[in-house]
Amino acid sequence: MSLAPKLAFRNLFHDRLRLIATVIGIVFSIVLVTIQMGLYVSFERMVTVMIDHADADLWIVPRGTKCFEDPSLLDERERFRALSVAGVASAAPLVIGFAQWRTPTGGNTPIFMIGSDPRDAKLRPWNLIEGSADALAIPGAVAIDRSYFDRLETTRLGDYAEIGDQKVQVLAISNGIRSFTTTPYVFAAIDRARAYTGTAANKASYFLVRVTPGANVIDVRNRLRAQLSDVEVLTTGEFRDRSANFWLFGTGAGAALFAGALLGLIVGTVIVAQTLYSSTKDHLNEFATLRAIGSAGTYIHQVIIYQALLSAVIGFTIAAVIGWIVVVATADTALPVVITPLMTVMLLLLTVTMCVLSAVAAILKVMRIDPAMVFTR
Amino acid sequence: MTVAPAIEAIDIVKFLGDGAGRVQALKGVGLAVSGGEMTLLMGPSGSGKTTLLSILGCMLTPTSGTVLLGGQTITGANPEQLAKIRRENIGFVFQSYHLFPTLTALDNVRLALDVRGDNSARAQQKSKEALARVGLALKMKSYPRELSGGEQQRVAIARAIVGSASIILADEPTAALDSENGHAIMVLLAEIAKDRERGVLVVTHDPRIVPFANRIVRIEDGKIVGEERAETKANSKRGRSRAL
Ligand SMILES: Nc1ncnc2c1ncn2[C@@H]1O[C@H](COP(=O)(O)OP(=O)(O)O)[C@@H](O)[C@H]1O
Ligand SMILES: [Mg+2]
């Protein structure tokens, strides 16, 4: 085996204190990046959760809609016009909007209604732990999420409350349908949702289009765009991107998360570069000896890069464990940190890149040494 | 004995430092080292010995003059090419050993082969042989801090010879050692110089070393001021003699 990795390993472990500083730098940096990116992914998933769970190929949305939660209204006439377009199999109305939830004890809390036709629901609650989505056909039935029990002062299936002076009964309970805003989602039948949100009977927030089997979604979209005025027609992907962009970048939340991640990377790189540089300075005599006995520049670079890579592996391993703990600890919170396998691979590459970049300063330093210094030291 | 010099410096001039501190360390020096003999370079402190050794060792390039290695000029070689010349042809022994504190004696020796890209089992074997040759067969696993100064210098000599360098350059190799250990090191270097394929140049101002040399070159103030050839008993009687 070549001695370069051995030298790197020994150099690294020779000064434990510095190794600890290096590893802390890497761990700090990577954990920070992990959390920021994990929040980003989580936030992105949350802001598009309704679009992702809706059964639609195309969305007919009011002109200028920025995101799913943007409450403007469409006219039913547009739906009939859409149904006459070739390739459209169905166009189901969806009503969304804010309403007031009044608890039995008289408390008031804002909620976000989602109403669709209970017999042909294109957006029904999922992950139900109690009750059934079909129960929403019963007049006054609503579905809520378990995580909002406190807020809605509800404790179990069958509890009563009021929305806008009308009596409702909780007949389905889901697990994990959470909003990134603090307003709870409440599902109901579309006619009831219209009543709760004060929407006229001939209006709806969206029309969810399914295309006929074999029809090209883009072609149908284009035909719909040509036929309908005053609305926008978006594929599910387009609506999803628009919503995500609005929340992540329109609001600055995404930029803040990215800035945090970038800051973490910069701090990490500086710490690792600093410790690697001072380690190299301490071992300068040895590097000069290597040079004197005729080692190529690449051999010396190898030693330093191995040092960087070893630090990266140690740091990443610890950061991964901490990241995993954070994921588990936040899983049940309003904004869980989400780490995907792809993210894990990217974070590893990022750690390695960061450490190798940090080695540059040390390498530049070592290449300036004069091998003749071994005679005078 | 007409062996072509392994390395030869011709008309070397070397300025060191710059500005007001600029010094002409060498003022037109010629010196050849041939295989099979040990040359001593002696002179007072500051006379230019280390500078000349660095130039012969391809670590410094002369301001003017030529260095020939195996008859080939090395003028114009870049630092990477010079490093290659060093690892393939030259073994160094330094006053302060310059061993790697985190590596065992064996790995310290093997390093000289490793930097050539040779990390075979054969390299391991050669390194063991070199250590055995300097009398450290039983200390291969020791770290430098566990070895005496004399032993550390032996490891350094093993490192210098393991790659079958044609020239061994030693700068004051005994200066940090007591007389007994210094003596042993010189016996070893004289022994190594017997190989016709290898020339040894030792810089010193220690007169106790004189009996080991085949040739003594004297330098003063950057100029060669004398040369003596000695029929030493070092060659015939393992260097125990004090005679010159
Ligand atoms: N880097 C340097 N810059 C300027 N002068 C130097 C430098 N190195 C050595 N010198 C000078 O060059 C001369 C020769 O030095 P050196 O070859 O080290 O002598 P020696 O090894 O014989 O003691 C001395 O006068 C010394 O002060
Ligand atoms: Mg000197």
PDB file of C-alpha atoms in Angstrom, chain A residues 60 283 295 344:
ATOM      1  CA  ILE A  60     -58.368  25.555 -14.764  1.00  0.00           C
ATOM      2  CA  HIS A 283       4.293  19.455   9.117  1.00  0.00           C
ATOM      3  CA  SER A 295       8.715  13.267  -4.256  1.00  0.00           C
ATOM      4  CA  THR A 344     -27.778  12.428   1.253  1.00  0.00           C
TER       5      THR A 344
END
